[in-house]
Amino acid sequence: MPDDDQSGRLQQSWQRNAEAWTRVVREARIESRRLATDRAILEALREREPARVLDVGCGEGWLCRALAAQRIDALGVDGSAALVEQARAAGGRFEHLSYAELQARPRRFGVFAAIVCNFALLDAQADRLLGALAEALEPGGALLIQTLHPWSLAGEGYRDGWREERFAAFAGAFTPMPWYFRTLESWFALLVGAGLRLESVREPVHPQTGQPLSLLLVAVRAS
Ligand SMILES: C[S@@+](CC[C@H](N)C(=O)[O-])C[C@H]1O[C@@H](n2cnc3c(N)ncnc32)[C@H](O)[C@@H]1O
């Protein structure tokens, strides 16, 4: 299936899955988030002491609210109107905006000390979006990307390509979502192509099994 069709299905799935996703996140039903990845992204952000944060693909908005609780000015944007509605209802600043709209005018909300994509870069075409996000960083600002660890699906063939998330753990509650798997090499090339320089890599692990639960990339504008 062509990338555009998969991308359309991906975005539709977040409209359909908004209610189920909101419940799953707010009831802390995803073990990896509970054990490590929520804390990892919050710590990586907090360490930078950013005055303003843009949360791209904010979903139901938990991260913006966690930042606001620490008196960090956070704005969330998301392409799913239904998720933005959920986010607003729980409190905080959220805008309904597709990535295409954001990349058309990267500085529509000004510039940010940190921009975060927490499990929200799921599309095959991410190069223009990352280029736009680089433009929306203030000098010294950083882009933080948390994503599935490439190791976790390496058994299915270690190459870029579309995969299907069936949310099997939540029996029948979700519409399947296509998403684009990237190797480490591919993530690195994407950042460099967008004019960013990789500053650090973190790999939060499961506290008991030691398996990596995510890949967390911190990048700054290449000067
Ligand atoms: C797995 S959820 C993550 C939500 C949130 N960042 C979190 O940590 O809970 C992925 C989010 O990315 C958003 N998203 C994916 N592709 C998008 C696109 N092309 N334009 C706008 N939003 C998109 C979805 O609407 C969804 O809210």
Tab-separated table of N, CA and C in Angstrom, residues 48-191:
chain	number	residue	atom	x	y	z
A	48	ARG	N	16.705	19.721	31.103
A	48	ARG	CA	17.042	20.864	30.244
A	48	ARG	C	16.466	22.167	30.785
A	49	GLU	N	15.608	22.065	31.800
A	49	GLU	CA	14.941	23.230	32.393
A	49	GLU	C	14.360	24.143	31.319
A	50	PRO	N	13.541	23.606	30.432
A	50	PRO	CA	13.022	24.429	29.335
A	50	PRO	C	11.938	25.391	29.826
A	51	ALA	N	11.944	26.610	29.284
A	51	ALA	CA	10.899	27.565	29.657
A	51	ALA	C	9.615	27.227	28.896
A	52	ARG	N	9.754	26.823	27.637
A	52	ARG	CA	8.564	26.528	26.800
A	52	ARG	C	8.768	25.201	26.089
A	53	VAL	N	7.733	24.359	26.126
A	53	VAL	CA	7.815	23.047	25.467
A	53	VAL	C	6.646	22.890	24.492
A	54	LEU	N	6.940	22.349	23.321
A	54	LEU	CA	5.894	21.973	22.367
A	54	LEU	C	5.827	20.450	22.326
A	55	ASP	N	4.648	19.912	22.597
A	55	ASP	CA	4.441	18.455	22.589
A	55	ASP	C	3.709	18.108	21.285
A	56	VAL	N	4.449	17.505	20.365
A	56	VAL	CA	3.914	17.226	19.023
A	56	VAL	C	3.333	15.803	19.004
A	57	GLY	N	2.048	15.704	18.658
A	57	GLY	CA	1.358	14.411	18.742
A	57	GLY	C	1.078	14.119	20.207
A	58	CYS	N	0.464	15.110	20.873
A	58	CYS	CA	0.323	15.072	22.342
A	58	CYS	C	-0.710	14.066	22.825
A	59	GLY	N	-1.569	13.569	21.904
A	59	GLY	CA	-2.595	12.617	22.330
A	59	GLY	C	-3.556	13.241	23.320
A	60	GLU	N	-3.849	12.513	24.415
A	60	GLU	CA	-4.818	13.034	25.395
A	60	GLU	C	-4.158	13.995	26.390
A	61	GLY	N	-2.875	14.280	26.167
A	61	GLY	CA	-2.250	15.411	26.844
A	61	GLY	C	-1.560	15.174	28.168
A	62	TRP	N	-1.300	13.899	28.529
A	62	TRP	CA	-0.740	13.645	29.866
A	62	TRP	C	0.589	14.369	30.081
A	63	LEU	N	1.433	14.411	29.039
A	63	LEU	CA	2.785	14.961	29.220
A	63	LEU	C	2.720	16.474	29.456
A	64	CYS	N	1.861	17.147	28.713
A	64	CYS	CA	1.713	18.604	28.930
A	64	CYS	C	1.239	18.885	30.351
A	65	ARG	N	0.309	18.055	30.820
A	65	ARG	CA	-0.187	18.299	32.181
A	65	ARG	C	0.907	18.016	33.216
A	66	ALA	N	1.708	16.969	32.975
A	66	ALA	CA	2.806	16.662	33.911
A	66	ALA	C	3.820	17.813	33.923
A	67	LEU	N	4.067	18.412	32.756
A	67	LEU	CA	5.014	19.536	32.693
A	67	LEU	C	4.423	20.762	33.378
A	68	ALA	N	3.138	21.018	33.115
A	68	ALA	CA	2.489	22.186	33.723
A	68	ALA	C	2.528	22.070	35.247
A	69	ALA	N	2.405	20.839	35.754
A	69	ALA	CA	2.457	20.634	37.207
A	69	ALA	C	3.830	21.022	37.761
A	70	GLN	N	4.829	21.038	36.886
A	70	GLN	CA	6.180	21.467	37.307
A	70	GLN	C	6.451	22.899	36.859
A	71	ARG	N	5.373	23.610	36.586
A	71	ARG	CA	5.439	25.033	36.189
A	71	ARG	C	6.217	25.245	34.892
A	72	ILE	N	6.170	24.270	34.009
A	72	ILE	CA	6.787	24.423	32.684
A	72	ILE	C	5.668	24.717	31.697
A	73	ASP	N	5.843	25.778	30.906
A	73	ASP	CA	4.830	26.203	29.946
A	73	ASP	C	4.796	25.198	28.790
A	74	ALA	N	3.684	24.472	28.646
A	74	ALA	CA	3.616	23.419	27.622
A	74	ALA	C	2.399	23.601	26.731
A	75	LEU	N	2.632	23.417	25.438
A	75	LEU	CA	1.543	23.462	24.457
A	75	LEU	C	1.539	22.132	23.718
A	76	GLY	N	0.367	21.519	23.596
A	76	GLY	CA	0.267	20.247	22.871
A	76	GLY	C	-0.475	20.426	21.563
A	77	VAL	N	-0.001	19.746	20.516
A	77	VAL	CA	-0.722	19.761	19.235
A	77	VAL	C	-0.929	18.315	18.788
A	78	ASP	N	-2.057	18.088	18.138
A	78	ASP	CA	-2.336	16.733	17.666
A	78	ASP	C	-3.319	16.799	16.505
A	79	GLY	N	-3.198	15.829	15.597
A	79	GLY	CA	-4.056	15.784	14.418
A	79	GLY	C	-5.401	15.135	14.670
A	80	SER	N	-5.590	14.542	15.829
A	80	SER	CA	-6.866	13.888	16.129
A	80	SER	C	-7.744	14.853	16.918
A	81	ALA	N	-8.827	15.299	16.274
A	81	ALA	CA	-9.736	16.248	16.943
A	81	ALA	C	-10.298	15.606	18.215
A	82	ALA	N	-10.583	14.301	18.141
A	82	ALA	CA	-11.178	13.626	19.291
A	82	ALA	C	-10.206	13.576	20.472
A	83	LEU	N	-8.911	13.388	20.185
A	83	LEU	CA	-7.931	13.367	21.275
A	83	LEU	C	-7.703	14.767	21.842
A	84	VAL	N	-7.715	15.753	20.967
A	84	VAL	CA	-7.534	17.134	21.450
A	84	VAL	C	-8.706	17.517	22.364
A	85	GLU	N	-9.886	17.037	22.013
A	85	GLU	CA	-11.057	17.297	22.872
A	85	GLU	C	-10.842	16.674	24.256
A	86	GLN	N	-10.356	15.437	24.256
A	86	GLN	CA	-10.085	14.757	25.536
A	86	GLN	C	-9.019	15.527	26.327
A	87	ALA	N	-7.993	15.980	25.606
A	87	ALA	CA	-6.892	16.694	26.271
A	87	ALA	C	-7.405	17.993	26.904
A	88	ARG	N	-8.194	18.744	26.147
A	88	ARG	CA	-8.703	20.019	26.673
A	88	ARG	C	-9.599	19.808	27.883
A	89	ALA	N	-10.412	18.750	27.805
A	89	ALA	CA	-11.357	18.497	28.904
A	89	ALA	C	-10.613	18.226	30.217
A	90	ALA	N	-9.387	17.665	30.100
A	90	ALA	CA	-8.620	17.371	31.324
A	90	ALA	C	-7.768	18.569	31.761
A	91	GLY	N	-7.716	19.612	30.945
A	91	GLY	CA	-7.007	20.839	31.326
A	91	GLY	C	-5.664	20.980	30.657
A	92	GLY	N	-5.373	22.210	30.191
A	92	GLY	CA	-4.091	22.490	29.543
A	92	GLY	C	-4.324	23.186	28.210
A	93	ARG	N	-3.224	23.516	27.547
A	93	ARG	CA	-3.305	24.231	26.262
A	93	ARG	C	-3.041	23.262	25.124
A	94	PHE	N	-4.027	23.107	24.251
A	94	PHE	CA	-3.928	22.129	23.160
A	94	PHE	C	-4.522	22.716	21.886
A	95	GLU	N	-3.896	22.388	20.763
A	95	GLU	CA	-4.392	22.832	19.456
A	95	GLU	C	-4.566	21.616	18.562
A	96	HIS	N	-5.664	21.648	17.806
A	96	HIS	CA	-5.901	20.586	16.823
A	96	HIS	C	-5.163	20.968	15.538
A	97	LEU	N	-4.153	20.197	15.187
A	97	LEU	CA	-3.288	20.564	14.069
A	97	LEU	C	-2.636	19.316	13.498
A	98	SER	N	-2.717	19.148	12.183
A	98	SER	CA	-2.018	18.004	11.582
A	98	SER	C	-0.534	18.335	11.467
A	99	TYR	N	0.274	17.309	11.281
A	99	TYR	CA	1.708	17.553	11.111
A	99	TYR	C	1.944	18.351	9.820
A	100	ALA	N	1.106	18.098	8.810
A	100	ALA	CA	1.259	18.833	7.544
A	100	ALA	C	1.054	20.330	7.781
A	101	GLU	N	0.060	20.671	8.610
A	101	GLU	CA	-0.185	22.095	8.910
A	101	GLU	C	0.970	22.683	9.716
A	102	LEU	N	1.487	21.901	10.641
A	102	LEU	CA	2.602	22.384	11.462
A	102	LEU	C	3.837	22.624	10.598
A	103	GLN	N	4.095	21.694	9.684
A	103	GLN	CA	5.317	21.866	8.888
A	103	GLN	C	5.169	22.984	7.855
A	104	ALA	N	3.927	23.348	7.511
A	104	ALA	CA	3.715	24.463	6.577
A	104	ALA	C	4.078	25.807	7.235
A	105	ARG	N	3.902	25.896	8.555
A	105	ARG	CA	4.250	27.137	9.284
A	105	ARG	C	4.853	26.753	10.626
A	106	PRO	N	6.135	26.388	10.614
A	106	PRO	CA	6.742	25.819	11.829
A	106	PRO	C	6.735	26.763	13.030
A	107	ARG	N	6.774	28.096	12.774
A	107	ARG	CA	6.868	29.008	13.919
A	107	ARG	C	5.528	29.647	14.259
A	108	ARG	N	4.428	28.990	13.894
A	108	ARG	CA	3.102	29.580	14.145
A	108	ARG	C	2.876	29.827	15.645
A	109	PHE	N	3.532	29.063	16.495
A	109	PHE	CA	3.387	29.269	17.941
A	109	PHE	C	4.660	29.869	18.541
A	110	GLY	N	5.550	30.388	17.709
A	110	GLY	CA	6.814	30.924	18.204
A	110	GLY	C	7.874	29.843	18.252
A	111	VAL	N	8.900	30.084	19.083
A	111	VAL	CA	9.976	29.099	19.189
A	111	VAL	C	9.979	28.484	20.590
A	112	PHE	N	10.625	27.330	20.699
A	112	PHE	CA	10.539	26.533	21.933
A	112	PHE	C	11.934	26.095	22.384
A	113	ALA	N	12.091	25.996	23.707
A	113	ALA	CA	13.353	25.495	24.257
A	113	ALA	C	13.443	23.978	24.075
A	114	ALA	N	12.288	23.335	24.023
A	114	ALA	CA	12.269	21.888	23.788
A	114	ALA	C	11.014	21.521	23.009
A	115	ILE	N	11.200	20.622	22.068
A	115	ILE	CA	10.062	20.060	21.328
A	115	ILE	C	10.133	18.556	21.529
A	116	VAL	N	8.974	17.966	21.858
A	116	VAL	CA	8.981	16.541	22.178
A	116	VAL	C	7.990	15.782	21.299
A	117	CYS	N	8.429	14.614	20.835
A	117	CYS	CA	7.542	13.691	20.113
A	117	CYS	C	7.597	12.388	20.895
A	118	ASN	N	6.596	12.151	21.724
A	118	ASN	CA	6.609	10.954	22.570
A	118	ASN	C	5.757	9.866	21.932
A	119	PHE	N	6.403	8.899	21.317
A	119	PHE	CA	5.713	7.820	20.584
A	119	PHE	C	4.729	8.406	19.578
A	120	ALA	N	5.124	9.478	18.923
A	120	ALA	CA	4.197	10.181	18.035
A	120	ALA	C	4.744	10.340	16.618
A	121	LEU	N	5.937	9.806	16.349
A	121	LEU	CA	6.451	9.831	14.972
A	121	LEU	C	6.229	8.445	14.388
A	122	LEU	N	5.121	8.296	13.707
A	122	LEU	CA	4.670	6.965	13.300
A	122	LEU	C	4.566	6.829	11.789
A	123	ASP	N	4.903	7.914	11.083
A	123	ASP	CA	4.700	7.975	9.639
A	123	ASP	C	5.988	7.695	8.871
A	124	ALA	N	5.848	7.260	7.615
A	124	ALA	CA	7.027	7.009	6.783
A	124	ALA	C	7.735	8.312	6.428
A	125	GLN	N	6.904	9.346	6.164
A	125	GLN	CA	7.520	10.620	5.767
A	125	GLN	C	7.633	11.553	6.969
A	126	ALA	N	8.815	11.600	7.539
A	126	ALA	CA	8.998	12.427	8.726
A	126	ALA	C	10.076	13.476	8.486
A	127	ASP	N	10.726	13.450	7.312
A	127	ASP	CA	11.868	14.346	7.101
A	127	ASP	C	11.453	15.818	7.086
A	128	ARG	N	10.347	16.139	6.399
A	128	ARG	CA	9.923	17.551	6.350
A	128	ARG	C	9.434	18.017	7.716
A	129	LEU	N	8.749	17.139	8.412
A	129	LEU	CA	8.278	17.519	9.754
A	129	LEU	C	9.467	17.817	10.665
A	130	LEU	N	10.478	16.956	10.654
A	130	LEU	CA	11.624	17.187	11.536
A	130	LEU	C	12.374	18.460	11.149
A	131	GLY	N	12.457	18.725	9.842
A	131	GLY	CA	13.081	19.974	9.394
A	131	GLY	C	12.317	21.175	9.952
A	132	ALA	N	10.987	21.083	9.939
A	132	ALA	CA	10.156	22.168	10.451
A	132	ALA	C	10.331	22.314	11.964
A	133	LEU	N	10.397	21.188	12.665
A	133	LEU	CA	10.559	21.255	14.123
A	133	LEU	C	11.922	21.862	14.469
A	134	ALA	N	12.927	21.544	13.668
A	134	ALA	CA	14.253	22.149	13.899
A	134	ALA	C	14.153	23.673	13.792
A	135	GLU	N	13.355	24.153	12.849
A	135	GLU	CA	13.178	25.616	12.686
A	135	GLU	C	12.456	26.242	13.863
A	136	ALA	N	11.632	25.455	14.539
A	136	ALA	CA	10.860	26.000	15.665
A	136	ALA	C	11.606	25.899	16.995
A	137	LEU	N	12.869	25.475	16.944
A	137	LEU	CA	13.675	25.429	18.175
A	137	LEU	C	14.374	26.761	18.382
A	138	GLU	N	14.372	27.246	19.619
A	138	GLU	CA	15.154	28.454	19.893
A	138	GLU	C	16.639	28.059	19.941
A	139	PRO	N	17.566	29.013	19.852
A	139	PRO	CA	18.993	28.653	19.915
A	139	PRO	C	19.277	27.848	21.188
A	140	GLY	N	19.972	26.732	21.027
A	140	GLY	CA	20.277	25.873	22.180
A	140	GLY	C	19.141	24.923	22.528
A	141	GLY	N	18.021	25.036	21.811
A	141	GLY	CA	16.867	24.178	22.102
A	141	GLY	C	17.092	22.763	21.595
A	142	ALA	N	16.252	21.839	22.064
A	142	ALA	CA	16.443	20.423	21.699
A	142	ALA	C	15.136	19.758	21.291
A	143	LEU	N	15.284	18.818	20.376
A	143	LEU	CA	14.166	17.962	19.993
A	143	LEU	C	14.354	16.620	20.695
A	144	LEU	N	13.326	16.175	21.402
A	144	LEU	CA	13.395	14.882	22.106
A	144	LEU	C	12.383	13.933	21.473
A	145	ILE	N	12.885	12.808	21.021
A	145	ILE	CA	12.021	11.808	20.381
A	145	ILE	C	12.096	10.528	21.199
A	146	GLN	N	10.940	10.096	21.696
A	146	GLN	CA	10.919	8.757	22.319
A	146	GLN	C	10.112	7.857	21.384
A	147	THR	N	10.642	6.677	21.139
A	147	THR	CA	10.012	5.770	20.184
A	147	THR	C	10.247	4.329	20.607
A	148	LEU	N	9.580	3.428	19.920
A	148	LEU	CA	9.784	2.004	20.183
A	148	LEU	C	11.256	1.667	19.947
A	149	HIS	N	11.835	0.853	20.811
A	149	HIS	CA	13.231	0.490	20.595
A	149	HIS	C	13.338	-0.419	19.365
A	150	PRO	N	14.227	-0.090	18.399
A	150	PRO	CA	14.317	-0.902	17.185
A	150	PRO	C	14.568	-2.390	17.481
A	151	TRP	N	15.223	-2.656	18.602
A	151	TRP	CA	15.512	-4.026	19.009
A	151	TRP	C	14.211	-4.830	19.171
A	152	SER	N	13.151	-4.165	19.670
A	152	SER	CA	11.959	-4.901	20.085
A	152	SER	C	11.286	-5.640	18.933
A	153	LEU	N	11.513	-5.203	17.699
A	153	LEU	CA	10.873	-5.884	16.572
A	153	LEU	C	11.882	-6.427	15.578
A	154	ALA	N	13.137	-6.456	15.991
A	154	ALA	CA	14.191	-6.856	15.050
A	154	ALA	C	13.954	-8.270	14.521
A	155	GLY	N	13.284	-9.105	15.320
A	155	GLY	CA	13.026	-10.484	14.911
A	155	GLY	C	12.196	-10.568	13.639
A	156	GLU	N	11.430	-9.510	13.350
A	156	GLU	CA	10.577	-9.516	12.156
A	156	GLU	C	11.333	-9.050	10.910
A	157	GLY	N	12.630	-8.862	11.035
A	157	GLY	CA	13.416	-8.366	9.895
A	157	GLY	C	13.826	-6.936	10.197
A	158	TYR	N	15.137	-6.708	10.281
A	158	TYR	CA	15.625	-5.393	10.699
A	158	TYR	C	15.750	-4.471	9.495
A	159	ARG	N	14.619	-3.965	9.073
A	159	ARG	CA	14.619	-2.989	7.973
A	159	ARG	C	13.415	-2.079	8.126
A	160	ASP	N	13.548	-0.839	7.596
A	160	ASP	CA	12.437	0.112	7.636
A	160	ASP	C	11.225	-0.470	6.914
A	161	GLY	N	10.048	-0.111	7.395
A	161	GLY	CA	8.848	-0.546	6.685
A	161	GLY	C	7.607	-0.421	7.539
A	162	TRP	N	6.467	-0.487	6.877
A	162	TRP	CA	5.196	-0.387	7.591
A	162	TRP	C	4.919	-1.667	8.366
A	163	ARG	N	4.415	-1.493	9.582
A	163	ARG	CA	3.972	-2.609	10.421
A	163	ARG	C	2.534	-2.301	10.862
A	164	GLU	N	1.912	-3.283	11.461
A	164	GLU	CA	0.530	-3.088	11.916
A	164	GLU	C	0.460	-3.312	13.427
A	165	GLU	N	-0.009	-2.313	14.153
A	165	GLU	CA	-0.218	-2.475	15.606
A	165	GLU	C	-1.669	-2.883	15.820
A	166	ARG	N	-1.857	-4.027	16.457
A	166	ARG	CA	-3.230	-4.527	16.653
A	166	ARG	C	-3.713	-4.317	18.090
A	167	PHE	N	-2.894	-3.738	18.940
A	167	PHE	CA	-3.268	-3.477	20.333
A	167	PHE	C	-3.817	-4.760	20.977
A	168	ALA	N	-3.117	-5.861	20.752
A	168	ALA	CA	-3.614	-7.176	21.181
A	168	ALA	C	-3.898	-7.245	22.678
A	169	ALA	N	-3.141	-6.472	23.470
A	169	ALA	CA	-3.323	-6.532	24.919
A	169	ALA	C	-4.679	-5.964	25.348
A	170	PHE	N	-5.330	-5.236	24.441
A	170	PHE	CA	-6.582	-4.576	24.823
A	170	PHE	C	-7.765	-5.113	24.012
A	171	ALA	N	-7.760	-6.422	23.867
A	171	ALA	CA	-8.744	-7.211	23.123
A	171	ALA	C	-9.933	-6.458	22.539
A	172	GLY	N	-9.808	-6.113	21.249
A	172	GLY	CA	-10.970	-5.605	20.522
A	172	GLY	C	-11.315	-4.147	20.766
A	173	ALA	N	-10.606	-3.477	21.687
A	173	ALA	CA	-11.002	-2.099	22.015
A	173	ALA	C	-10.506	-1.096	20.979
A	174	PHE	N	-9.510	-1.501	20.157
A	174	PHE	CA	-8.869	-0.554	19.239
A	174	PHE	C	-9.024	-0.972	17.772
A	175	THR	N	-9.036	0.037	16.889
A	175	THR	CA	-8.888	-0.177	15.453
A	175	THR	C	-7.385	-0.354	15.188
A	176	PRO	N	-6.974	-1.352	14.396
A	176	PRO	CA	-5.539	-1.505	14.125
A	176	PRO	C	-4.930	-0.237	13.505
A	177	MET	N	-3.655	-0.029	13.805
A	177	MET	CA	-2.969	1.191	13.347
A	177	MET	C	-1.719	0.823	12.549
A	178	PRO	N	-1.606	1.282	11.318
A	178	PRO	CA	-0.329	1.089	10.630
A	178	PRO	C	0.705	2.065	11.189
A	179	TRP	N	1.940	1.642	11.281
A	179	TRP	CA	3.008	2.558	11.725
A	179	TRP	C	4.306	2.144	11.049
A	180	TYR	N	5.200	3.080	10.954
A	180	TYR	CA	6.418	2.869	10.175
A	180	TYR	C	7.594	2.571	11.097
A	181	PHE	N	8.138	1.371	10.963
A	181	PHE	CA	9.296	0.952	11.758
A	181	PHE	C	10.577	1.517	11.154
A	182	ARG	N	11.465	2.028	12.013
A	182	ARG	CA	12.777	2.521	11.557
A	182	ARG	C	13.904	1.839	12.314
A	183	THR	N	14.959	1.552	11.604
A	183	THR	CA	16.167	1.043	12.251
A	183	THR	C	16.887	2.229	12.904
A	184	LEU	N	17.878	1.915	13.712
A	184	LEU	CA	18.671	2.972	14.348
A	184	LEU	C	19.366	3.827	13.280
A	185	GLU	N	19.890	3.161	12.282
A	185	GLU	CA	20.565	3.863	11.176
A	185	GLU	C	19.611	4.863	10.524
A	186	SER	N	18.371	4.435	10.357
A	186	SER	CA	17.377	5.277	9.711
A	186	SER	C	17.004	6.486	10.582
A	187	TRP	N	16.857	6.276	11.894
A	187	TRP	CA	16.587	7.412	12.793
A	187	TRP	C	17.715	8.432	12.706
A	188	PHE	N	18.938	7.936	12.721
A	188	PHE	CA	20.102	8.829	12.687
A	188	PHE	C	20.106	9.635	11.384
A	189	ALA	N	19.866	8.956	10.260
A	189	ALA	CA	19.863	9.639	8.965
A	189	ALA	C	18.746	10.688	8.894
A	190	LEU	N	17.620	10.361	9.502
A	190	LEU	CA	16.484	11.295	9.516
A	190	LEU	C	16.859	12.594	10.243
A	191	LEU	N	17.503	12.446	11.386
A	191	LEU	CA	17.896	13.633	12.165
A	191	LEU	C	18.916	14.471	11.399
